[in-house]
CSV table of C-alpha atoms and ligand atoms in Angstrom, one decimal:
chain,number,residue,atom,x,y,z
A,1167,MET,CA,0.0,0.1,0.0
A,1168,ARG,CA,2.7,2.4,1.0
A,1169,ARG,CA,4.6,1.6,-2.1
A,1170,LEU,CA,1.6,2.5,-4.2
A,1171,THR,CA,1.3,5.7,-2.5
A,1172,TYR,CA,4.9,6.7,-3.2
A,1173,ALA,CA,4.4,5.6,-6.8
A,1174,LEU,CA,1.4,7.7,-7.1
A,1175,ALA,CA,3.1,10.7,-5.3
A,1176,ALA,CA,5.9,10.3,-7.8
A,1177,THR,CA,3.7,10.4,-10.8
A,1178,ALA,CA,2.0,13.6,-9.4
A,1179,VAL,CA,5.3,15.2,-9.1
A,1180,THR,CA,6.3,14.3,-12.6
A,1181,ALA,CA,3.0,15.7,-14.0
A,1182,ALA,CA,3.1,18.9,-12.0
A,1183,ALA,CA,6.7,19.7,-13.2
A,1184,PRO,CA,6.8,22.5,-15.7
A,1185,ALA,CA,7.4,21.5,-19.3
A,1186,LEU,CA,10.7,22.8,-20.7
A,1187,ALA,CA,10.2,26.1,-22.1
A,1188,GLU,CA,10.5,26.4,-25.8
A,1189,LYS,CA,11.7,29.6,-27.5
A,1190,TRP,CA,10.3,30.0,-31.0
A,1191,ASP,CA,11.8,32.5,-33.3
A,1192,MET,CA,9.2,33.7,-35.8
A,1193,PRO,CA,10.7,35.4,-39.0
A,1194,LEU,CA,8.3,38.0,-40.7
A,1195,ALA,CA,9.0,39.5,-44.1
A,1196,TYR,CA,7.5,43.0,-43.5
A,1197,SER,CA,8.5,45.8,-41.3
A,1198,ALA,CA,7.6,46.1,-37.7
A,1199,THR,CA,5.3,49.1,-38.1
A,1200,ASN,CA,3.2,47.1,-40.7
A,1201,PHE,CA,-0.2,46.0,-39.5
A,1202,HIS,CA,0.5,42.3,-40.3
A,1203,SER,CA,3.8,42.5,-38.2
A,1204,GLU,CA,2.0,44.2,-35.4
A,1205,ASN,CA,-0.7,41.6,-35.5
A,1206,ALA,CA,1.9,38.9,-35.5
A,1207,ALA,CA,3.5,40.4,-32.4
A,1208,GLU,CA,0.2,40.3,-30.5
A,1209,PHE,CA,-0.2,36.7,-31.6
A,1210,ALA,CA,3.2,35.9,-30.3
A,1211,GLN,CA,2.3,37.6,-27.0
A,1212,CYS,CA,-1.1,35.6,-26.9
A,1213,VAL,CA,0.7,32.3,-27.2
A,1214,THR,CA,3.5,33.2,-24.7
A,1215,SER,CA,1.0,34.1,-22.0
A,1216,GLY,CA,-1.5,31.5,-22.9
A,1217,THR,CA,1.0,28.9,-22.5
A,1218,ASN,CA,2.5,30.4,-19.4
A,1219,GLY,CA,5.8,30.8,-21.2
A,1220,GLU,CA,6.1,27.1,-22.3
A,1221,ILE,CA,6.2,28.5,-25.8
A,1222,GLU,CA,7.7,31.8,-25.9
A,1223,ILE,CA,7.5,33.3,-29.5
A,1224,THR,CA,9.7,36.2,-30.7
A,1225,THR,CA,8.9,37.9,-34.0
A,1226,HIS,CA,11.7,39.2,-36.1
A,1227,PRO,CA,10.2,41.7,-38.8
A,1228,SER,CA,11.7,43.1,-41.9
A,1229,GLY,CA,13.2,40.0,-43.1
A,1230,SER,CA,15.9,40.4,-40.3
A,1231,LEU,CA,16.1,36.7,-39.5
A,1232,PHE,CA,15.3,35.1,-43.0
A,1233,LYS,CA,14.5,37.2,-46.0
A,1234,GLY,CA,11.0,37.0,-47.2
A,1235,ALA,CA,11.8,34.6,-50.1
A,1236,ASP,CA,13.5,32.2,-47.6
A,1237,ILE,CA,11.0,32.1,-44.8
A,1238,LYS,CA,8.8,29.2,-46.0
A,1239,ARG,CA,11.9,27.0,-46.6
A,1240,ALA,CA,13.2,27.9,-43.1
A,1241,VAL,CA,10.0,26.7,-41.6
A,1242,GLN,CA,9.8,23.5,-43.7
A,1243,THR,CA,13.2,22.4,-42.9
A,1244,GLY,CA,12.9,23.3,-39.1
A,1245,GLN,CA,15.4,26.0,-38.9
A,1246,VAL,CA,12.7,28.0,-37.3
A,1247,PRO,CA,9.3,26.5,-36.0
A,1248,ILE,CA,7.1,29.1,-37.2
A,1249,GLY,CA,7.0,32.1,-39.7
A,1250,GLU,CA,4.8,34.5,-41.9
A,1251,ARG,CA,5.1,35.0,-45.5
A,1252,LEU,CA,3.0,36.3,-48.5
A,1253,LEU,CA,1.2,33.2,-49.6
A,1254,SER,CA,1.3,34.0,-53.4
A,1255,GLY,CA,5.0,34.5,-53.1
A,1256,HIS,CA,5.2,30.7,-53.7
A,1257,GLN,CA,3.0,30.6,-56.9
A,1258,ASN,CA,5.9,29.8,-59.0
A,1259,GLU,CA,6.3,26.7,-56.8
A,1260,ASN,CA,2.6,25.7,-57.0
A,1261,PRO,CA,0.1,27.8,-58.8
A,1262,LEU,CA,-2.5,27.0,-56.1
A,1263,PHE,CA,-0.6,29.3,-53.7
A,1264,GLY,CA,-1.6,32.1,-56.2
A,1265,PHE,CA,-5.4,31.7,-55.8
A,1266,ASP,CA,-5.6,35.0,-54.0
A,1267,SER,CA,-3.8,37.0,-56.8
A,1268,VAL,CA,-5.9,36.2,-59.7
A,1269,PRO,CA,-6.9,39.7,-61.0
A,1270,PHE,CA,-10.5,40.7,-60.4
A,1271,LEU,CA,-11.6,37.2,-59.0
A,1272,ALA,CA,-12.2,38.5,-55.4
A,1273,THR,CA,-11.9,42.4,-55.1
A,1274,SER,CA,-13.6,43.0,-51.8
A,1275,PHE,CA,-12.9,41.9,-48.2
A,1276,ASP,CA,-16.2,39.7,-48.1
A,1277,ASP,CA,-15.1,38.1,-51.4
A,1278,SER,CA,-11.5,37.5,-50.1
A,1279,VAL,CA,-12.9,35.7,-47.1
A,1280,ALA,CA,-15.2,33.6,-49.3
A,1281,LEU,CA,-12.3,32.7,-51.6
A,1282,TYR,CA,-10.1,31.9,-48.8
A,1283,GLU,CA,-12.7,29.6,-47.3
A,1284,ALA,CA,-13.0,28.0,-50.7
A,1285,ALA,CA,-9.3,27.4,-51.0
A,1286,LYS,CA,-8.5,26.5,-47.4
A,1287,PRO,CA,-9.0,22.6,-47.6
A,1288,LYS,CA,-6.9,22.2,-50.7
A,1289,LEU,CA,-4.3,24.8,-49.3
A,1290,GLU,CA,-3.9,22.9,-46.0
A,1291,GLU,CA,-3.5,19.8,-48.0
A,1292,VAL,CA,-0.6,21.2,-50.0
A,1293,LEU,CA,1.0,22.7,-47.1
A,1294,ALA,CA,0.7,19.4,-45.1
A,1295,GLU,CA,2.6,17.6,-47.9
A,1296,GLN,CA,5.4,20.1,-47.3
A,1297,ASN,CA,5.7,19.5,-43.6
A,1298,LEU,CA,3.7,22.7,-42.8
A,1299,THR,CA,0.6,23.5,-40.7
A,1300,LEU,CA,-1.4,26.5,-41.5
A,1301,LEU,CA,-2.3,28.6,-38.5
A,1302,TYR,CA,-3.9,31.7,-39.9
A,1303,ALA,CA,-4.1,34.2,-42.9
A,1304,VAL,CA,-4.8,37.7,-43.1
A,1305,PRO,CA,-5.6,39.7,-46.4
A,1306,TRP,CA,-3.8,42.9,-47.4
A,1307,PRO,CA,-6.0,45.8,-48.4
A,1308,PRO,CA,-7.0,45.9,-52.1
A,1309,GLN,CA,-4.3,46.2,-54.6
A,1310,GLY,CA,-3.8,49.5,-56.5
A,1311,LEU,CA,-1.2,50.9,-59.0
A,1312,TYR,CA,1.6,53.3,-57.9
A,1313,PHE,CA,3.5,55.5,-60.5
A,1314,LYS,CA,5.7,58.4,-60.5
A,1315,ASP,CA,3.9,60.1,-63.4
A,1316,GLU,CA,0.2,60.3,-64.2
A,1317,VAL,CA,-1.1,57.2,-66.0
A,1318,THR,CA,-4.5,57.1,-67.8
A,1319,SER,CA,-4.1,54.0,-70.0
A,1320,VAL,CA,-1.9,51.0,-70.5
A,1321,GLU,CA,-0.1,52.9,-73.2
A,1322,ASP,CA,1.4,55.3,-70.5
A,1323,MET,CA,2.8,52.2,-68.7
A,1324,LYS,CA,5.2,51.1,-71.5
A,1325,GLY,CA,8.8,50.9,-70.4
A,1326,VAL,CA,8.2,51.8,-66.9
A,1327,LYS,CA,10.4,49.9,-64.2
A,1328,PHE,CA,7.9,48.0,-62.1
A,1329,ARG,CA,8.4,46.4,-58.7
A,1330,SER,CA,6.9,43.0,-58.6
A,1331,TYR,CA,6.2,40.9,-55.4
A,1332,ASN,CA,5.2,37.6,-57.0
A,1333,SER,CA,4.8,35.9,-60.5
A,1334,ALA,CA,1.4,37.3,-61.0
A,1335,THR,CA,2.7,40.9,-60.6
A,1336,ALA,CA,5.6,40.1,-62.9
A,1337,ARG,CA,3.3,38.8,-65.5
A,1338,LEU,CA,1.1,41.9,-65.1
A,1339,ALA,CA,4.2,44.0,-65.9
A,1340,GLU,CA,4.9,41.9,-68.9
A,1341,LEU,CA,1.4,42.1,-70.3
A,1342,THR,CA,1.3,45.9,-69.8
A,1343,GLY,CA,4.8,46.5,-71.4
A,1344,MET,CA,6.5,47.5,-68.1
A,1345,LEU,CA,9.9,46.1,-66.9
A,1346,PRO,CA,9.5,43.9,-63.7
A,1347,VAL,CA,12.1,43.7,-61.1
A,1348,THR,CA,11.4,41.6,-57.8
A,1349,ILE,CA,11.9,43.5,-54.7
A,1350,GLU,CA,10.8,42.8,-51.2
A,1351,ALA,CA,8.6,45.5,-49.5
A,1352,ALA,CA,11.2,46.0,-46.8
A,1353,GLU,CA,13.5,47.2,-49.5
A,1354,ILE,CA,11.2,49.3,-51.8
A,1355,SER,CA,11.9,52.8,-50.4
A,1356,GLN,CA,15.4,52.4,-51.4
A,1357,ALA,CA,14.5,51.0,-54.8
A,1358,PHE,CA,12.2,53.9,-55.5
A,1359,ALA,CA,14.6,56.5,-54.2
A,1360,THR,CA,17.4,55.2,-56.4
A,1361,GLY,CA,15.2,54.7,-59.5
A,1362,VAL,CA,15.7,51.0,-59.6
A,1363,ALA,CA,11.8,50.8,-59.6
A,1364,GLU,CA,9.3,53.6,-60.4
A,1365,SER,CA,5.9,51.9,-59.9
A,1366,MET,CA,4.3,49.0,-58.3
A,1367,VAL,CA,1.0,47.2,-57.6
A,1368,SER,CA,0.2,47.1,-53.8
A,1369,SER,CA,-2.0,48.2,-51.1
A,1370,GLY,CA,-2.3,51.7,-49.7
A,1371,ALA,CA,-1.0,50.0,-46.5
A,1372,THR,CA,2.4,49.2,-48.0
A,1373,GLY,CA,2.9,52.5,-49.7
A,1374,TYR,CA,2.1,54.4,-46.5
A,1375,ASP,CA,4.2,52.2,-44.3
A,1376,ARG,CA,7.1,52.6,-46.7
A,1377,LYS,CA,6.5,56.4,-47.2
A,1378,VAL,CA,6.5,56.1,-50.9
A,1379,TRP,CA,5.4,59.6,-51.4
A,1380,GLU,CA,9.0,60.6,-51.1
A,1381,SER,CA,9.4,59.2,-54.6
A,1382,LEU,CA,6.1,58.4,-56.2
A,1383,ASN,CA,3.1,60.7,-56.9
A,1384,TYR,CA,0.1,58.8,-57.8
A,1385,PHE,CA,-1.9,56.0,-56.3
A,1386,TYR,CA,-4.7,54.6,-58.5
A,1387,GLU,CA,-7.3,52.6,-56.8
A,1388,VAL,CA,-7.9,49.4,-58.9
A,1389,ASP,CA,-9.0,46.7,-56.2
A,1390,ALA,CA,-7.5,44.1,-58.4
A,1391,TRP,CA,-7.1,41.5,-55.7
A,1392,LEU,CA,-6.3,41.0,-52.0
A,1393,PRO,CA,-3.3,38.8,-51.5
A,1394,ARG,CA,-2.7,37.2,-48.1
A,1395,ASN,CA,0.0,36.7,-45.5
A,1396,TYR,CA,-0.2,33.3,-43.8
A,1397,VAL,CA,1.5,32.0,-40.7
A,1398,MET,CA,2.8,28.5,-40.9
A,1399,VAL,CA,4.2,26.1,-38.3
A,1400,ASN,CA,6.6,23.3,-39.0
A,1401,SER,CA,4.4,20.2,-38.7
A,1402,ASP,CA,7.0,18.2,-36.6
A,1403,ALA,CA,7.1,21.2,-34.2
A,1404,TRP,CA,3.3,21.3,-34.3
A,1405,ASN,CA,3.0,17.5,-33.7
A,1406,GLY,CA,5.3,17.7,-30.7
A,1407,LEU,CA,3.0,20.0,-28.8
A,1408,GLY,CA,0.7,18.8,-26.0
A,1409,ASP,CA,-3.1,19.2,-26.6
A,1410,ALA,CA,-3.4,22.2,-24.2
A,1411,ASN,CA,-0.7,24.1,-26.1
A,1412,LYS,CA,-2.2,23.2,-29.4
A,1413,THR,CA,-5.3,24.7,-28.2
A,1414,VAL,CA,-3.7,27.9,-27.1
A,1415,LEU,CA,-2.0,28.3,-30.5
A,1416,THR,CA,-5.3,27.6,-32.4
A,1417,ASP,CA,-7.3,30.0,-30.3
A,1418,CYS,CA,-4.6,32.7,-30.6
A,1419,ALA,CA,-4.5,32.1,-34.4
A,1420,ALA,CA,-8.3,32.5,-34.6
A,1421,THR,CA,-8.0,35.8,-32.8
A,1422,ALA,CA,-5.2,36.9,-34.9
A,1423,GLU,CA,-7.1,36.1,-38.1
A,1424,ALA,CA,-10.1,38.1,-36.9
A,1425,ASN,CA,-8.2,41.0,-35.6
A,1426,GLY,CA,-5.9,41.2,-38.8
A,1427,LEU,CA,-8.9,41.2,-41.2
A,1428,GLN,CA,-10.3,44.2,-39.1
A,1429,LEU,CA,-7.1,46.0,-39.1
A,1430,SER,CA,-6.7,45.5,-42.9
A,1431,LYS,CA,-10.2,46.9,-43.4
A,1432,ASP,CA,-9.5,49.9,-41.0
A,1433,TYR,CA,-6.1,50.5,-42.8
A,1434,THR,CA,-7.7,50.7,-46.3
A,1435,GLN,CA,-9.0,54.2,-46.0
A,1436,PHE,CA,-6.6,55.3,-43.3
A,1437,THR,CA,-3.5,54.7,-45.4
A,1438,MET,CA,-4.9,56.1,-48.7
A,1439,ASP,CA,-5.6,59.2,-46.8
A,1440,GLY,CA,-2.1,59.1,-45.5
A,1441,LEU,CA,-0.7,58.8,-48.9
A,1442,ALA,CA,-2.7,61.9,-49.8
A,1443,GLU,CA,-1.4,63.8,-46.8
A,1444,GLY,CA,2.1,62.8,-47.9
A,1445,GLY,CA,1.4,64.7,-51.2
A,1446,MET,CA,0.2,61.9,-53.5
A,1447,THR,CA,-2.7,62.1,-55.9
A,1448,VAL,CA,-5.0,59.2,-54.8
A,1449,ALA,CA,-7.8,58.5,-57.1
A,1450,PRO,CA,-9.7,55.7,-58.8
A,1451,ALA,CA,-8.0,54.5,-62.0
A,1452,SER,CA,-9.5,55.9,-65.3
A,1453,ASP,CA,-12.3,54.0,-66.9
A,1454,THR,CA,-9.9,53.3,-69.9
A,1455,LEU,CA,-7.3,51.9,-67.8
A,1456,VAL,CA,-9.7,49.7,-65.7
A,1457,GLY,CA,-11.1,48.3,-68.9
A,1458,GLU,CA,-7.6,47.5,-70.2
A,1459,LEU,CA,-6.7,45.9,-66.9
A,1460,LYS,CA,-9.9,43.8,-66.9
A,1461,THR,CA,-9.0,42.5,-70.4
A,1462,ILE,CA,-5.4,41.6,-69.0
A,1463,GLY,CA,-7.1,40.1,-65.9
A,1464,GLU,CA,-9.0,37.7,-68.2
A,1465,THR,CA,-5.8,36.6,-69.9
A,1466,MET,CA,-4.3,36.1,-66.5
A,1467,THR,CA,-7.1,34.2,-65.1
A,1468,ALA,CA,-7.2,31.9,-68.0
A,1469,GLU,CA,-3.5,31.2,-67.6
A,1470,TRP,CA,-4.0,30.6,-63.8
A,1471,LEU,CA,-6.8,28.1,-64.4
A,1472,GLU,CA,-4.7,26.4,-67.0
A,1473,ALA,CA,-1.7,26.1,-64.6
A,1474,ALA,CA,-3.7,25.3,-61.5
A,1475,GLY,CA,-5.7,22.6,-63.3
A,1476,ASP,CA,-8.8,20.9,-61.8
A,1477,ASP,CA,-8.0,22.0,-58.1
A,1478,GLY,CA,-7.9,25.6,-59.2
A,1479,GLN,CA,-11.1,25.3,-61.1
A,1480,ALA,CA,-12.7,23.6,-58.0
A,1481,ILE,CA,-11.6,26.5,-55.8
A,1482,VAL,CA,-13.2,29.1,-58.3
A,1483,ASP,CA,-16.4,27.0,-58.5
A,1484,ALA,CA,-16.8,26.6,-54.7
A,1485,PHE,CA,-16.1,30.3,-54.4
A,1486,LYS,CA,-18.8,31.2,-57.0
A,1487,ASN,CA,-21.4,29.0,-55.5
B,525,PCA,N1,1.8,44.5,-49.7
B,525,PCA,C1,2.8,43.6,-50.0
B,525,PCA,C2,2.0,42.4,-50.6
B,525,PCA,C3,0.8,43.0,-51.0
B,525,PCA,C4,0.7,44.4,-50.4
B,525,PCA,O1,-0.3,45.1,-50.3
B,525,PCA,C5,4.0,43.9,-50.8
B,525,PCA,O2,3.9,45.0,-51.5
B,525,PCA,O3,5.0,43.4,-50.8
């Protein structure tokens, strides 16, 4: 009897002993002041306090730990357990990652959410095959066009040096006769200041965050698409967690997804106002330009559907129904 009591006591002591604290470094591609990064920092805090420090997440913004283009591989290979990246940044690897950058497919926040829900099961499957577990995803505000000089039609875009952030934006440049150069958002202020690039497609939020009015003069609202950032965990790291900590991460992720969406909505007008205060002309694109971009959008949609095959078509069908 006594032996049994001791045995039970020993078990109780083991169970009560605090688990070894894990420090998780979380690379982010975008600057600390960007709303995605601020949201990720809150998510990190939520996990750290929710797990009583058993998992302590530290965010590393601006591509300071891993450059944007290297973050997914770093998480996949376990160099870091968690990270955030622009999802469509991987569409050259698998067209499905570009479902949210098909021009004019989903142009509002509501449609962005519906498209994401339609794509999520397949997205999770593709990520799982790569040893990645999806935690949350947040859309950027609608994408518009930035230029140095006034642009009223595609004709005005010919030969302009254009900063791209994924293969869809590089293709857009090609189809409008511009010269694409891939540059991470964290480095665009310098690229514009030195003339390496003189235009881009992006959100008001990124232009505002990077103070592009120092080099550029026009922002045309196009609402072409709303690309997402997503937060992924290495699946081995995920599987190694206890159920309680998994629940904390999942709950904090759900909060971050909801908060991030709201922040993105709030930032849409706020940052366009900020661009105007910085001295830029902020206006809807001309009817001519919109019409021409829609035609280009049809070409790009057809190309994406061709590349993404049945899975891509199934996402579009689920979104439209
Ligand atoms: N900002 C990011 C992606 C989309 C956006 O609005 C960027 O320009 O890199």
